[in-house]
Every structure is written in C-alpha cells, then in structure tokens.
XYZ file of C-alpha atoms in Angstrom:
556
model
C 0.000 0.000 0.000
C 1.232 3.415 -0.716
C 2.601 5.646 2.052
C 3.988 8.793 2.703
C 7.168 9.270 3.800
C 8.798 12.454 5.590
C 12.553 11.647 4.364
C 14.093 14.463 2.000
C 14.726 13.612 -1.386
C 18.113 14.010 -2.976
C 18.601 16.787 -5.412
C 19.683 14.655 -8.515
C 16.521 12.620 -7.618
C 14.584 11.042 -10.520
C 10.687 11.637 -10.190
C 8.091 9.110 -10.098
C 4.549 9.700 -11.216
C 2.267 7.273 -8.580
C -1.498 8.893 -9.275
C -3.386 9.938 -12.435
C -6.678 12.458 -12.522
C -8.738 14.110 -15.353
C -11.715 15.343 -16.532
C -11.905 16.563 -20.302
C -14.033 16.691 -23.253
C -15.816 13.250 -23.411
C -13.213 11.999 -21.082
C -14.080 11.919 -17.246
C -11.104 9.908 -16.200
C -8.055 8.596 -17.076
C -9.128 5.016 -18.769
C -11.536 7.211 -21.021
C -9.074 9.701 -22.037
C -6.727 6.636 -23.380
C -9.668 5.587 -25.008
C -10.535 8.414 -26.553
C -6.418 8.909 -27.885
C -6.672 4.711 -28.984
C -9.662 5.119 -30.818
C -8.507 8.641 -33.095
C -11.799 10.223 -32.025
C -11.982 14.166 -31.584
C -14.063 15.875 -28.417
C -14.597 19.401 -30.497
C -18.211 20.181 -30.523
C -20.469 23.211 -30.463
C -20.553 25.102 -27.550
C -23.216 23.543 -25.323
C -26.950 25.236 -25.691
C -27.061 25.988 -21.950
C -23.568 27.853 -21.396
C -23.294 31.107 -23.045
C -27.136 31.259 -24.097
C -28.821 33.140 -27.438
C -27.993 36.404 -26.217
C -24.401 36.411 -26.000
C -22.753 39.216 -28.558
C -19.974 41.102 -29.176
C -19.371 44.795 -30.330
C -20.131 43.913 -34.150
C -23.756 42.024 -33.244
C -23.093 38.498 -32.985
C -20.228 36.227 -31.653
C -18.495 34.769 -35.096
C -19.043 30.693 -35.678
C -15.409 30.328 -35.023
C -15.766 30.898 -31.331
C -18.886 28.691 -31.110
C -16.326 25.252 -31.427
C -14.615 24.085 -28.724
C -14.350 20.674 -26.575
C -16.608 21.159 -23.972
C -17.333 19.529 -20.877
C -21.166 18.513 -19.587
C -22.416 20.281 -16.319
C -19.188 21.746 -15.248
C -21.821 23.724 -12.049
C -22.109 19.895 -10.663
C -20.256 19.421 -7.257
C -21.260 17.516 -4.577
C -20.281 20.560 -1.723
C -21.308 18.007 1.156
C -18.968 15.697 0.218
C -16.054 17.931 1.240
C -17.767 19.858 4.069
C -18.639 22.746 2.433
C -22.208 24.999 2.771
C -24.211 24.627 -0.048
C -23.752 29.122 0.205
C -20.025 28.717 -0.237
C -20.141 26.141 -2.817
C -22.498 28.985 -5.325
C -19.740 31.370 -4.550
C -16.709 29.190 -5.411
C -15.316 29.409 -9.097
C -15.594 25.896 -10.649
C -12.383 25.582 -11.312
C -11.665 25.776 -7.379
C -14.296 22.711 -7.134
C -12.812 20.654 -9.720
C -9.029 20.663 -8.183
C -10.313 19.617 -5.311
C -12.164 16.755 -6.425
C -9.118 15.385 -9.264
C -6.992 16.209 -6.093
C -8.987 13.833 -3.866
C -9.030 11.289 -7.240
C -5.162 11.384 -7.692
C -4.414 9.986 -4.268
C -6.649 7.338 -4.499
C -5.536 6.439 -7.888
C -2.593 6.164 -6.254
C -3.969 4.019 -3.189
C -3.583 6.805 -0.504
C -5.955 7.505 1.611
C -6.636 11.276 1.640
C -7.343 11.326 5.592
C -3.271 9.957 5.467
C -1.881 13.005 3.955
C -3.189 15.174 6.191
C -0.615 17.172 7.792
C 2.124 15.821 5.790
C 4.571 17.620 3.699
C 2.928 17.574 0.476
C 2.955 20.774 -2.179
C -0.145 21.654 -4.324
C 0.877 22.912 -7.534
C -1.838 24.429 -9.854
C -1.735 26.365 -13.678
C -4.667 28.189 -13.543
C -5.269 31.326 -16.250
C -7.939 32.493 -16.711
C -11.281 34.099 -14.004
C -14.610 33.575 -16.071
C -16.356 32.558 -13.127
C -15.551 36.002 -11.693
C -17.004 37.601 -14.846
C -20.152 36.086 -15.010
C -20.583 36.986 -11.226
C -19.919 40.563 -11.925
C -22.340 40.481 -14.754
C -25.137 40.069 -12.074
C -24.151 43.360 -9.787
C -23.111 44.595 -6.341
C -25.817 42.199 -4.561
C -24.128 39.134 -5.868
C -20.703 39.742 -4.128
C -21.195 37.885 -0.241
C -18.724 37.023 2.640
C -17.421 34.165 0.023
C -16.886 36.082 -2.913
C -12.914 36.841 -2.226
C -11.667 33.496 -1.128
C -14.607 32.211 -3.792
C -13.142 34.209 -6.866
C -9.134 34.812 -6.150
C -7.271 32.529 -8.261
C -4.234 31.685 -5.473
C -7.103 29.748 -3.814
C -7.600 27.014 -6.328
C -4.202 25.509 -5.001
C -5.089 26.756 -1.223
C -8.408 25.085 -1.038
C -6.776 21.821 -1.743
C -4.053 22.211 0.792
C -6.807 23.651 3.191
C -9.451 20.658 2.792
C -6.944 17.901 3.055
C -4.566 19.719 5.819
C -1.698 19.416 3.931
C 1.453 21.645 4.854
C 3.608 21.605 1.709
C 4.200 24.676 -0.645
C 0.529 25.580 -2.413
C 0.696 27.957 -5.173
C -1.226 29.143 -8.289
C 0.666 29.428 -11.475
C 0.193 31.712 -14.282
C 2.541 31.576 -17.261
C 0.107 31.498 -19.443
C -0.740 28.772 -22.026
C 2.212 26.797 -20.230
C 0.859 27.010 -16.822
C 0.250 23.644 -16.139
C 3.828 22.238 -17.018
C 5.208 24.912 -15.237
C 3.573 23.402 -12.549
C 4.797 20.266 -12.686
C 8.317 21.407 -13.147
C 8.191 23.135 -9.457
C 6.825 20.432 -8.220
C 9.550 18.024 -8.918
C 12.089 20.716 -8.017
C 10.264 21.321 -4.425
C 10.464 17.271 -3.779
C 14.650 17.313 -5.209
C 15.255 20.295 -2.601
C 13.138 18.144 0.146
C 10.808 20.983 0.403
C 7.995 18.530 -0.150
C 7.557 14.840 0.518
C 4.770 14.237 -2.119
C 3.340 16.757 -4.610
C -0.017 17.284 -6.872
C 0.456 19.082 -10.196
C -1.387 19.888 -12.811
C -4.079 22.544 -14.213
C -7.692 23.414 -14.709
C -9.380 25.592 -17.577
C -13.448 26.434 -17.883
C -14.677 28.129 -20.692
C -17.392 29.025 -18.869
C -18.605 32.853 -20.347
C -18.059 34.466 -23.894
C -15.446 36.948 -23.302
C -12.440 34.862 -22.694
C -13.067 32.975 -26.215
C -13.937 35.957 -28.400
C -10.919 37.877 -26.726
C -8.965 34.975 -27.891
C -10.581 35.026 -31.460
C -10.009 39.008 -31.796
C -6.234 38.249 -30.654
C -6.396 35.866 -33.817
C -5.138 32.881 -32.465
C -8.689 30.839 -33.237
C -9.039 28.665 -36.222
C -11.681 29.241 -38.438
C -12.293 25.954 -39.375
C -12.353 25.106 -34.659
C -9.605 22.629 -35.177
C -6.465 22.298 -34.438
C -4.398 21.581 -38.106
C -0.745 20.612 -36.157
C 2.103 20.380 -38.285
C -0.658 20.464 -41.181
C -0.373 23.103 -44.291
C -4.124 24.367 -43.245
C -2.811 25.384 -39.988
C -4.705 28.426 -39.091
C -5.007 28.696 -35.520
C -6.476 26.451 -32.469
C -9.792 25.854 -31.170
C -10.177 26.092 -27.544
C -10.739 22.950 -24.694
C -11.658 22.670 -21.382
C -11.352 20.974 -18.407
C -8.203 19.993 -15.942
C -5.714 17.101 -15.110
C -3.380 16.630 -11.920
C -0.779 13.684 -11.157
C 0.675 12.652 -7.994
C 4.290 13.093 -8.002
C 7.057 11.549 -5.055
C 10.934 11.189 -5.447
C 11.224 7.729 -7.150
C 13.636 6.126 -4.499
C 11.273 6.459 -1.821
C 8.095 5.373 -3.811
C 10.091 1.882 -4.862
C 10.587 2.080 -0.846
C 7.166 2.018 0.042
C 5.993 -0.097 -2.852
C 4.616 2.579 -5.024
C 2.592 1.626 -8.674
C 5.025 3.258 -10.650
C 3.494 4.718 -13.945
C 6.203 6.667 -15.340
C 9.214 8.607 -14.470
C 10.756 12.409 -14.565
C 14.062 12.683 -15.709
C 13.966 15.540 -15.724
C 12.316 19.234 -16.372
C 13.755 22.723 -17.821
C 11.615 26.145 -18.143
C 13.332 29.717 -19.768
C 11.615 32.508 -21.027
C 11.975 34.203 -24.606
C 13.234 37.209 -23.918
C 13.180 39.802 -26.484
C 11.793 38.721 -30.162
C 9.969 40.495 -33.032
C 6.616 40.968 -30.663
C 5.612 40.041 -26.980
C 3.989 36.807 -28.378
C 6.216 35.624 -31.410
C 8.458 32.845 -29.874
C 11.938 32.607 -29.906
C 13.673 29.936 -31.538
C 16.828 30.447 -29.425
C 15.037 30.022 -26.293
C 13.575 26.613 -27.529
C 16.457 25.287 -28.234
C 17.814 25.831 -25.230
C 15.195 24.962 -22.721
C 15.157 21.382 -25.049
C 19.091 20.922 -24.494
C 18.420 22.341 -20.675
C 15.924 19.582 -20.358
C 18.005 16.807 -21.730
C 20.862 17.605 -19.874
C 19.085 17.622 -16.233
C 17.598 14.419 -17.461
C 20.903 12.649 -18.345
C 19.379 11.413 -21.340
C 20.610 11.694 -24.999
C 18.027 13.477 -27.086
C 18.904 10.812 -29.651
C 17.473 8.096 -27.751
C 14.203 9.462 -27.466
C 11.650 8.482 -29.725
C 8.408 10.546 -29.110
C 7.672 14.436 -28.490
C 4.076 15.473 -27.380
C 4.196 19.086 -28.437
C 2.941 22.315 -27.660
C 1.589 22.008 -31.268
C -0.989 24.630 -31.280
C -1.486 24.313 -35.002
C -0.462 28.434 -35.694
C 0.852 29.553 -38.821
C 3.738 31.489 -36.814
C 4.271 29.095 -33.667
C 4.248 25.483 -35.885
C 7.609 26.083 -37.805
C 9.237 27.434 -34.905
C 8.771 24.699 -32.752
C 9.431 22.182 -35.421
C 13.036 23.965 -35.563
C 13.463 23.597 -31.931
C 12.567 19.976 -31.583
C 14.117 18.837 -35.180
C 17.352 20.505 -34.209
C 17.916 19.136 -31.156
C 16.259 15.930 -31.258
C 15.355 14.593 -34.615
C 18.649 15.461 -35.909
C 20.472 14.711 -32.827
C 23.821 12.722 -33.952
C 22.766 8.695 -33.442
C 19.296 8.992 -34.015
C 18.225 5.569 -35.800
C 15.041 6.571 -37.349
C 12.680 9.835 -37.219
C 11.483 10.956 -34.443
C 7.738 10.964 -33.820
C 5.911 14.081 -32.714
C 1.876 14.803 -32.106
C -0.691 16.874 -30.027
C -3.429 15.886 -27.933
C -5.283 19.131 -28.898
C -6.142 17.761 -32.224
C -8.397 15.548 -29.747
C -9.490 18.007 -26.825
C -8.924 21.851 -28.086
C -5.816 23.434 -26.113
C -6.620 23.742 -23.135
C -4.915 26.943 -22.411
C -3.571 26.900 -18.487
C -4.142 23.145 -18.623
C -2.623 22.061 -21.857
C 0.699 21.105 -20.418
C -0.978 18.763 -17.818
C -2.803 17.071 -20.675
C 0.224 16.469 -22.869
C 1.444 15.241 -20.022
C -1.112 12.609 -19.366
C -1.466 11.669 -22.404
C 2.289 10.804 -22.998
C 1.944 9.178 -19.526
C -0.393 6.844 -20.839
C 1.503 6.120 -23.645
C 4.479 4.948 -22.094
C 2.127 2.867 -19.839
C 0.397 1.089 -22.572
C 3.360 0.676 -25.118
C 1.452 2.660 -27.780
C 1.508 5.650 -29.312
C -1.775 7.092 -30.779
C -2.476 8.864 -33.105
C -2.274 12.920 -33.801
C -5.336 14.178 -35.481
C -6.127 16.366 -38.297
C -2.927 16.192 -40.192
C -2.799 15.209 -44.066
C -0.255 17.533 -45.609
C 3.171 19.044 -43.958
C 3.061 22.726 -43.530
C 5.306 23.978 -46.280
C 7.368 25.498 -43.714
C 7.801 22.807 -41.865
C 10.806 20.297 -43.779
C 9.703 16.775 -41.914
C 12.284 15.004 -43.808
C 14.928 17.618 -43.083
C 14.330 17.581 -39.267
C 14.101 13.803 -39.201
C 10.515 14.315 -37.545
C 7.494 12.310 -38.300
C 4.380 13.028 -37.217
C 1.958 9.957 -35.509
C -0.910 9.145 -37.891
C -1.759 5.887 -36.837
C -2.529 3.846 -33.402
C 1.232 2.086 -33.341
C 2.683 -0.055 -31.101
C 5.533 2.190 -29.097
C 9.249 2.564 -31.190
C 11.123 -0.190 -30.780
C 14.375 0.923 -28.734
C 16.802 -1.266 -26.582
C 16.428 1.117 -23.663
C 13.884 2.490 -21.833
C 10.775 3.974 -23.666
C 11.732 7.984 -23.495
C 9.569 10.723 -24.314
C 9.279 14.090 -24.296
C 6.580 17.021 -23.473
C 6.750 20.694 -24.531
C 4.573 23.801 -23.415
C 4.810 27.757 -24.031
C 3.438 30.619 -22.879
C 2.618 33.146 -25.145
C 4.475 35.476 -23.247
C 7.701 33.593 -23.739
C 7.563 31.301 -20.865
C 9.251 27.376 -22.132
C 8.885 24.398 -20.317
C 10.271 20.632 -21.287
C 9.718 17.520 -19.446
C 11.620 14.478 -19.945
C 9.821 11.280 -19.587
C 10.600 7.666 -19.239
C 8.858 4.505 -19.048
C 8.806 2.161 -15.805
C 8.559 -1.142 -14.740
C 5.512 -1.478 -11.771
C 6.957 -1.826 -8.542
C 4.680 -4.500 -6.813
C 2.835 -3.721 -3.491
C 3.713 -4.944 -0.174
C 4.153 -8.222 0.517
C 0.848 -8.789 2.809
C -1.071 -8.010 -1.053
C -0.050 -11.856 -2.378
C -1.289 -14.833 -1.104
C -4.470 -13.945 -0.131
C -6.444 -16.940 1.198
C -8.901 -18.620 -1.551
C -12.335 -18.754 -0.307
C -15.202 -16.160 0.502
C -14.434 -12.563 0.083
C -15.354 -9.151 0.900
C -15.482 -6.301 -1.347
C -16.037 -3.241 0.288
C -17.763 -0.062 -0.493
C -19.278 3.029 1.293
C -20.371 6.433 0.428
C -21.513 9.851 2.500
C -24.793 9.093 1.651
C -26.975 6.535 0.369
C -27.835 7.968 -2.831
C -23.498 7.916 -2.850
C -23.109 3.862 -1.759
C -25.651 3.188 -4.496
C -23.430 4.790 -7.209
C -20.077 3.846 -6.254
C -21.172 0.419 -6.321
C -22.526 1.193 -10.314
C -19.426 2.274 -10.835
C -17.215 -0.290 -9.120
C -19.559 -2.768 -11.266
C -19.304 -0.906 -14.823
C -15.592 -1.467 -14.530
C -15.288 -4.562 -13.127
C -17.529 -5.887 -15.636
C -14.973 -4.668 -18.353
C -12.144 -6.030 -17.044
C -12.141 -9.717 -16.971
C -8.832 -9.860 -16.307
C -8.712 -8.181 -12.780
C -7.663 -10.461 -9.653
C -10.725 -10.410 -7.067
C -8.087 -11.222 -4.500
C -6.015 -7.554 -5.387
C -9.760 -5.955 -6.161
C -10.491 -7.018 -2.719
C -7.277 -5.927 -0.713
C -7.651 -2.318 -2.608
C -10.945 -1.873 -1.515
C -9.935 -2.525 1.926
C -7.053 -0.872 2.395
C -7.198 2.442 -0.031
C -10.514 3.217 0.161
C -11.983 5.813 2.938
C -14.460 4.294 4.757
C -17.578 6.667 5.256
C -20.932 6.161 6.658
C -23.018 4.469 4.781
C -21.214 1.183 3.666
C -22.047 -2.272 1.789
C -19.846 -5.420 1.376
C -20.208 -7.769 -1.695
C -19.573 -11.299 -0.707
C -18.467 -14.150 -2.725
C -16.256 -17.013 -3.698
C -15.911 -15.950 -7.213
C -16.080 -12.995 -9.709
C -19.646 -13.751 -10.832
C -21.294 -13.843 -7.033
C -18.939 -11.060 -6.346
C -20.518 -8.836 -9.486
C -24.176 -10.228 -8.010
C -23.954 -8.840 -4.915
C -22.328 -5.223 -6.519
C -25.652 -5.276 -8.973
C -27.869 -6.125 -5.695
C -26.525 -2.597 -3.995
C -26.510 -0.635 -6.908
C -30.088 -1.389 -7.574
C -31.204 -1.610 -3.442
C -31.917 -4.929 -3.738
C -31.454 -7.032 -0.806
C -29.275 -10.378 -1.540
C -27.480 -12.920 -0.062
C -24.169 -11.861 -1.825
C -24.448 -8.526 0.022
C -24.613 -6.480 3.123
C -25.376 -3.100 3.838
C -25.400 -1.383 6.921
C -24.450 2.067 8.314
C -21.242 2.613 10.217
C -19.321 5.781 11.819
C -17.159 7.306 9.513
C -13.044 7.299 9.455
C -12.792 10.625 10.034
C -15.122 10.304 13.270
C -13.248 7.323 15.133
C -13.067 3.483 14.734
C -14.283 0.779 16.707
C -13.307 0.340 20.451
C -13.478 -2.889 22.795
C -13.720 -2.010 26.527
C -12.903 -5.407 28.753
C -14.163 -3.988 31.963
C -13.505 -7.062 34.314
C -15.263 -8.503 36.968
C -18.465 -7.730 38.271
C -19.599 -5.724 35.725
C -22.051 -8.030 33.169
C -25.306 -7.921 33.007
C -27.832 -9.522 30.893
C -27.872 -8.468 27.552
C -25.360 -6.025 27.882
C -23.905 -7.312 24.006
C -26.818 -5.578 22.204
C-alpha cells in the first residue's frame, strides 16, 4: 500500500509519477481519455446550448461561428459541496475551477492508493496552472448584490491551489501558477524541483481551464489565435489557428527512491524538467527559436538522457501559422537530428483531440504521454494530411503519428518528451521515461482462496448506491482483474464513510451479483449493507471492563 514518507529527497533525484486524474471533453477519467487517444476520435463540438445562451454578442452584433467550437465539458456547475464539508452558500460562490481541483486532487491519491485522511498534515505541495477568471465575470455580470462574505476566497485565483491544501490539511508549498498557455507544465516542473530540494515529501500538479462565459473565447478570437475551421491543423499546411478545450488534469508526483521504498505503482518517471523565457523577439507573443532550443538541451541535460534516444515528443503544437515552424526547428534541431538517431522521431498533439486547453494544456500532454508509455502505444495525432510547407519533416528527421502504433522499438527504456509555451515567452520541457511497476507490499499476495469481501461506502446513500454502479461498470470490463487484489484495494485504499455495503463471494460472478444487488437496493445474499461511523469520526473500540460488571444483555 502506498505511504507517505517524511525523508528528503536528494537533489539529482529522478521523479516518479504514482497517481493519475482528469476530466476533459468526453473523457471523465483517465481510462476514457486513453480511449478516446486509442480510438482517433476528436471531443470538439459546439458550444453547449445551456452555457453562453442566445444572447451572447460582441461589439459587431453576434459572436463569429469560429468561437462557437470548442471541446466542452457537460455540467461543469455539478459538485457535490457536502462531500467535502462545504455549505451549499459557499459552494455557489466558489469558481468551478476551485471545485474541480479539489475533487481530481482527492481522485489522484486514491488512484494512487492513498488515503486522503493519510496526507493530512504531511509535507505535500499543491501545484496548480490556472489562467484564466470567467467565473468572476459572469458573477460581476449580475451586480453589487451578488458579491457575499465568500466572494474573495470564492473568486481569487491563489485559492484554487489553497483550497486543496486547506481541505486535506496538507502543509507543503501551495501555489497558483500563471505563465500562461504553459501554466500547467510549469507546474509540474516546481513540483519536482520542491520534492529534489526536500521541500515537499509528495506533490499534486497539474491545471484546470473552464470556458465558462463568452469573453475569454472571443478575446482569444479578436487576438487571432482561433481557427476558423475550430480545429487544431498541427504540423498540417491548413494550420490556421487552435480551437479552444476545457477541463483539468493533476498527477501525484514523489521522489522515485522512496516510492520503490514504500511499494509505489510506478506509472512513469521524470528525468527531468527545464523552463526559460523568450526574452526579447519580433513581438511580446512571437516565440523565440533560441530560447527553444535551449530549454530542449536544458531539459536533456538535467535528465541525463541523450536526445537521440528518445523516440516521441508530445508538443505544444498549437497548429499556428507562426508558432508550428518554430517549434518544429526547436525539436528537429535538437532531437530529430540529434547525432545517433536511428530513425525519425515521432511528434503529435493531444489538442487535435481536446482543443488546447490553455492553463491546462501542459498537464494534458502530459497525461497523455503518460499513458503512452504505460500502454506501449503511441496514438495517433489528429487532423494532419499535408506538412506545412514550412515545416521540412524530412529535413528535421521528424514524423508526425498518424496511426494507433505499437511504441518505437528501442533497446532502452521507452523515453519521451513534453513541450509547453506561454505566449508570453515562458518554455517548459519535461523528460519522460517509461517504468517497470513496482509491486505492493508483501501482505497483497497470497491472499487466502475462499469467501471474500469487497467493500464499499459512500456519505450518503444515494453515494453507496453509485459507487457500487461504478465499481460494477468497470469490473464488468475487465475480466482480467484479480478479485483477491480488487479485494485488498478496496480494503485498504478506500476511505471508509458512513453508509457502507460489502459484496460477498467465492468468485467474480457472485462477487458482481452482490455489486448489482446494492446498486439497484436490492437485498441479496451476496451482500450487506449497513451504516457505520465514519473514518474521520473514530473506529471501533473494545472495553474489557472485568469482573463484576455483566449484566444480561449487555452485548446488544
């Protein structure tokens, strides 16, 4: 089982990823999002009916079709505010983007079997990228008498890392980043340098964006960086611009010696990370090739990895007529071309899938590239047909991914890189390798054959009910799961609240039974339910009182 520990890290300390969160376009987790890459399929839709609504304009009438595409999440106002103790008051006041950190926060550590009631008052550091405030908009829109005793701690950006660090009591660094479109990565980059200076023990990073009012998206369309045609052509010759996504990611980072030590699922490594800023160029947005190609070599050399040996880079790969070429420069002079390279290297964006996510699209590369290394495969980068004429693939030794492949073959490690950039000039590269799963403790294996219990609970009952749907949708698609490990993750990851249920049974089959019996409220003899006090309010006690002091009945 997965721990925390309170030793400092060393400072040349590789970084292991242990936990995995997200919620994006037609992708509420991180099993759909790889499904979504596997199967090619693009999230970009029309702005949802109930968002902006038929009155929304701009100065010239009407908001443009362009800005009416995006990949859009359903019912980003959904939160369950009881769940994490807060008044249903608070909750209205709170920007969304504040409640969605906190519950991909809460998701990470259990995707990483932690308990969040165990990290309280640990060391860990809550690292956020986090640009834009359209939640504070559309509150001003309604007036004076809409601003309450919440609207400050409800609104300010800093507290979308805060709240997280406030709700699980967790005493690490907890910041907000803004460096624009490369916010997220940026994130994730001081996050692995807080646990190398022993700063932190463990560390959440990643990034959140909500599209939630008109303003942000038509400023971005009168800035001209929207395409036209609301997708994103990377690497293509119709590159024209992006189309915008929504939604946020986080992973759960710890230094790698001490998650092998405490028997850690492994998913993937950091090498290493490197962030510079463009300086002065031809405008305050035009990148800087320069700067690229230095915060690539920067990145390789922290990692101790030879560029050559890598054989994919996620990019930023916004699909812009100006930002494209550059970046293909960068990444074809320092990697595809890098002396020893075997074969091209392959590049691709996950915002031909979800839209660029702004302040979040670094933590999406991310994942995505994190699931590729996981599953051996690399999928494929949307919306590309012809190179960009100013983009010399065959020169650069860069091809970009087409097709669902199996991974590059290589005689190493499976190495990867990510890139993000601000469009102020901020650069950030993170270095990426595969891992072998560490397996769990010892007390995991062996478990007894025979009857077992699979445990579930929930805050309410309405809660038990769908966490066991849940438990029993994926179960049901995974024949290949031990009910033995199913069973000892329930048990010992899981928090245990109120209202609980057990499944019982010898085998898979009675085992799924009894899950369909509580998700319906059915009663069944291959389940209990029953209501218990919750971990947070105490556990069982025994008192053995002695002599003299029984009396009949007393047990009940």
């Amino acid at each position: 089982m997965a721990s925390i520990s309170a030793e400092s890290a060393h400072s040349d300390q590789p970084i292991a990823v242990i936990g995995i969160a997200c919620r994006l376009p037609q992708a509420a987790d991180p099993d759909s999002f790889w499904q979504l890459l596997k199967e090619g399929r693009s999230a970009i839709g029309q702005v949802p009916k109930d968002r902006w609504g038929p009155g929304a304009q701009d100065a010239d009438g009407a908001l443009r079709d362009v800005v009416r595409h995006g990949g859009y999440l359903d019912r980003v106002d959904a939160f369950d505010a009881a769940f994490f103790g807060i008044s249903p008051r608070e909750a209205r006041a709170m920007d969304p983007q504040q409640r969605m950190m906190l519950e991909l926060a809460w998701e990470s550590l259990e995707n990483a079997g932690i308990r969040p009631q165990q990290a309280s008052g640990s060391r860990t550091g809550v690292f956020i990228g986090a640009i834009w405030d359209d939640y504070a908009t559309l509150l001003a829109q309604q007036g004076l008498s809409a601003i309450t005793e919440h609207s400050v701690t409800g609104l300010h950006r800093s507290i979308i890392a805060n709240r997280i660090s406030y709700t699980l009591g967790l005493h690490g660094p907890s910041l907000t980043v803004d460096t624009a479109q490369s916010s997220s990565l940026v994130a994730v980059h001081l996050a692995c340098e807080s646990l190398r200076r022993g700063e932190s023990d463990l560390a959440f990073a990643g990034g959140i964006n909500l599209n939630i009012v008109p303003e942000s998206t038509l400023g971005a369309s009168k800035f001209g960086g929207l395409s036209p045609d609301g997708r994103c052509f990377t690497f293509d010759a119709r590159a024209n611009g992006y189309v915008r996504g929504e939604g946020g990611g986080a992973v759960l980072l710890k230094p790698l010696d001490r998650a092998q030590a405490d028997g850690d699922t492994v998913l993937c490594i950091i090498r290493g990370t490197a962030m510079n800023n463009d300086g002065t160029t031809d405008g305050l947005t035009v990148p800087n090739p320069d700067a690229q190609r230095a915060v690539l070599r920067m990145a390789y050399e922290h990692a101790g990895v030879n560029p050559a040996d890598v054989q994919y880079v996620e990019l930023h790969g916004t699909g812009t007529k100006i930002g494209d070429p550059i970046e293909a420069a960068a990444v074809g002079a320092v990697l595809g071309t890098a002396e020893g390279r075997r074969a091209p290297l392959a590049v691709g964006s996950g915002k031909t899938n979800v839209g660029h996510l702004e302040g979040a699209a670094g933590i999406v590369g991310l994942l995505k590239t994190v699931l590729a290394l996981k599953h051996g495969e690399l999928p494929a980068s949307l919306n590309f047909e012809t190179p960009n004429p100013a983009i010399p693939l065959d020169e650069m030794n860069l091809r970009v991914q087409q097709d669902l492949t199996a991974w590059p073959e290589t005689d190493g490690p499976r190495l990867a890189g990510v890139s993000s950039f601000g469009m102020g000039g901020t650069n950030c590269h993170v270095v990426l390798e595969s891992s072998v799963t560490i397996p769990g403790p010892a007390e995991g294996k062996n478990i007894p054959v025979g009857v077992m219990p699979w445990l579930i609970s929930g805050k309410t009952h309405k809660a038990l009910r769908a966490q066991a749907a849940r438990l029993l949708t994926y179960v049901e698609a995974r024949p290949e799961l031990d009910i033995g490990d199913t069973c000892l993750s329930l048990a010992t990851t899981r928090t245990a609240f109120a209202h609980r249920a057990v499944a019982l049974g010898g085998d898979r089959e009675e085992l799924l039974r009894g899950l369909a019996a509580v998700a319906r409220g059915e009663d069944s003899a291959a389940a209990v339910e029953g209501r218990g006090a919750s971990s947070a309010g105490g556990g069982v006690a025994f008192l053995f009182a002695g002599q003299g002091a029984q009396r009949l009945g007393m047990g009940r």
